[in-house]
Amino acid sequence: VQLQASGGGLVQPGGSLRLSCAASGFTLDYYAIGWFRQAPGKEREGVSCISSSDGSTTYYTEPVEGRFTISRDSAKNTVYLQMDSLKPEDTAVYYCAAEAEKPCPLMVVTTPVTVDYWGQGTLVTVSS
């Protein structure tokens, strides 16, 4: 059972990146999927989440609302985070997580954050 986040990199302010969260050993459709990030010297914070099954519910925290879009592709067992209009303050290690019990947005806004599975992080650096 494994979650793998990928797609990070270096991008200029105003640019875009798409992060992927792929699962092996289990089916993501049965889980709400969330994205979190941790900037240097700061605590981990929630970014976005999508509900299980049809992904009809999505949630974005205020810093990213209107710029980030979360989606799921059941055929590929993958969840994506499209990040547009990136800002230097978006620089962080981004983690995806899967949670079977708490729906979206609870899995992102409830503290402390407890989820079933964490992926390893992928570094996003926004800099000119």
Protein backbone atom coordinates (compact mmCIF):
# COMPACT_ATOMS: atom_id res chain seq x y z
CA VAL A 1 0.00 0.00 0.00
CA GLN A 2 1.60 3.20 -1.10
CA LEU A 3 0.79 6.77 -2.03
CA GLN A 4 3.26 8.57 -4.23
CA ALA A 5 3.22 12.31 -4.84
CA SER A 6 5.09 13.71 -7.80
CA GLY A 7 5.25 16.69 -10.12
CA GLY A 8 7.06 19.23 -7.99
CA GLY A 9 9.83 21.43 -9.29
CA LEU A 10 11.09 24.95 -9.75
CA VAL A 11 8.74 27.43 -11.39
CA GLN A 12 8.69 31.18 -11.79
CA PRO A 13 6.04 33.32 -10.10
CA GLY A 14 2.86 33.24 -12.13
CA GLY A 15 3.68 29.82 -13.52
CA SER A 16 1.89 26.50 -13.19
CA LEU A 17 2.58 22.99 -11.99
CA ARG A 18 0.46 19.86 -11.75
CA LEU A 19 1.03 17.54 -8.85
CA SER A 20 -0.02 13.90 -9.00
CA CYS A 21 -0.91 11.54 -6.19
CA ALA A 22 -0.87 7.93 -7.36
CA ALA A 23 -1.86 4.92 -5.31
CA SER A 24 -0.65 1.36 -5.43
CA GLY A 25 -2.18 -1.48 -3.49
CA PHE A 26 -5.53 0.21 -2.88
CA THR A 27 -8.23 2.11 -4.73
CA LEU A 28 -8.32 5.86 -4.26
CA ASP A 29 -12.03 6.05 -5.10
CA TYR A 30 -12.86 4.77 -1.62
CA TYR A 31 -10.96 7.59 0.07
CA ALA A 32 -11.18 11.31 0.43
CA ILE A 33 -7.88 12.68 -0.82
CA GLY A 34 -6.22 15.76 0.58
CA TRP A 35 -3.19 17.85 -0.21
CA PHE A 36 -1.13 19.45 2.53
CA ARG A 37 2.04 21.50 2.45
CA GLN A 38 4.82 22.47 4.78
CA ALA A 39 6.97 25.50 4.11
CA PRO A 40 10.44 25.86 5.66
CA GLY A 41 10.15 26.81 9.30
CA LYS A 42 6.35 26.56 9.30
CA GLU A 43 3.79 24.04 10.40
CA ARG A 44 2.06 21.77 7.95
CA GLU A 45 -1.17 23.24 6.58
CA GLY A 46 -4.07 21.95 4.58
CA VAL A 47 -4.39 22.99 0.96
CA SER A 48 -7.26 21.16 -0.70
CA CYS A 49 -9.29 17.97 -0.71
CA ILE A 50 -11.72 16.01 -2.84
CA SER A 51 -14.43 13.65 -1.70
CA SER A 52 -14.39 9.92 -2.27
CA SER A 53 -16.22 8.15 -5.08
CA ASP A 54 -17.33 10.71 -7.67
CA GLY A 55 -15.32 13.58 -6.25
CA SER A 56 -18.39 15.80 -6.18
CA THR A 57 -17.11 17.78 -3.22
CA THR A 58 -13.93 19.81 -3.38
CA TYR A 59 -12.48 22.23 -0.87
CA TYR A 60 -9.70 24.80 -0.99
CA THR A 61 -8.14 26.77 1.78
CA GLU A 62 -8.19 30.52 1.42
CA PRO A 63 -4.56 31.01 0.31
CA VAL A 64 -5.07 28.82 -2.77
CA GLU A 65 -8.75 29.22 -3.62
CA GLY A 66 -9.23 30.36 -7.18
CA ARG A 67 -5.70 29.31 -8.19
CA PHE A 68 -5.56 25.58 -7.46
CA THR A 69 -7.84 22.85 -8.82
CA ILE A 70 -8.10 19.32 -7.46
CA SER A 71 -9.44 16.44 -9.52
CA ARG A 72 -9.40 12.66 -9.64
CA ASP A 73 -8.96 10.16 -12.46
CA SER A 74 -10.40 6.83 -11.34
CA ALA A 75 -9.04 4.95 -14.33
CA LYS A 76 -5.50 5.98 -13.39
CA ASN A 77 -6.10 5.70 -9.64
CA THR A 78 -4.63 9.16 -9.34
CA VAL A 79 -5.58 12.53 -7.89
CA TYR A 80 -4.19 15.75 -9.34
CA LEU A 81 -3.59 19.22 -7.98
CA GLN A 82 -3.35 21.80 -10.74
CA MET A 83 -1.58 24.86 -9.40
CA ASP A 84 -1.80 28.07 -11.42
CA SER A 85 -0.69 31.63 -10.75
CA LEU A 86 1.91 30.36 -8.35
CA LYS A 87 3.39 32.72 -5.81
CA PRO A 88 6.65 32.56 -3.86
CA GLU A 89 4.61 31.87 -0.72
CA ASP A 90 3.42 28.62 -2.31
CA THR A 91 6.95 27.26 -1.90
CA ALA A 92 6.73 24.15 0.25
CA VAL A 93 6.90 20.40 0.33
CA TYR A 94 3.51 19.13 -0.76
CA TYR A 95 2.04 15.90 0.59
CA CYS A 96 -1.03 13.96 -0.43
CA ALA A 97 -3.06 11.90 2.00
CA ALA A 98 -5.91 9.40 1.88
CA GLU A 99 -8.65 9.18 4.50
CA ALA A 100 -11.50 6.66 4.58
CA GLU A 101 -13.57 7.97 7.49
CA LYS A 102 -13.47 11.73 7.55
CA PRO A 103 -14.97 13.32 4.45
CA CYS A 104 -13.70 16.34 2.63
CA PRO A 105 -13.36 19.05 3.96
CA LEU A 106 -13.10 17.64 7.48
CA MET A 107 -9.92 15.74 6.66
CA VAL A 108 -8.19 19.03 5.88
CA VAL A 109 -9.64 21.37 8.51
CA THR A 110 -9.77 19.04 11.52
CA THR A 111 -6.79 19.30 13.85
CA PRO A 112 -4.74 17.42 14.58
CA VAL A 113 -4.69 15.96 11.11
CA THR A 114 -5.16 12.20 11.17
CA VAL A 115 -5.36 10.24 7.94
CA ASP A 116 -4.99 6.64 6.88
CA TYR A 117 -2.14 7.09 4.44
CA TRP A 118 0.45 9.72 3.71
CA GLY A 119 2.43 10.03 0.53
CA GLN A 120 6.00 11.17 0.50
CA GLY A 121 6.44 14.86 -0.23
CA THR A 122 7.25 16.61 -3.45
CA LEU A 123 9.05 19.94 -3.35
CA VAL A 124 7.56 22.96 -5.07
CA THR A 125 9.78 26.02 -5.34
CA VAL A 126 8.39 29.26 -6.75
CA SER A 127 11.18 31.68 -7.45
CA SER A 128 12.50 33.95 -10.15
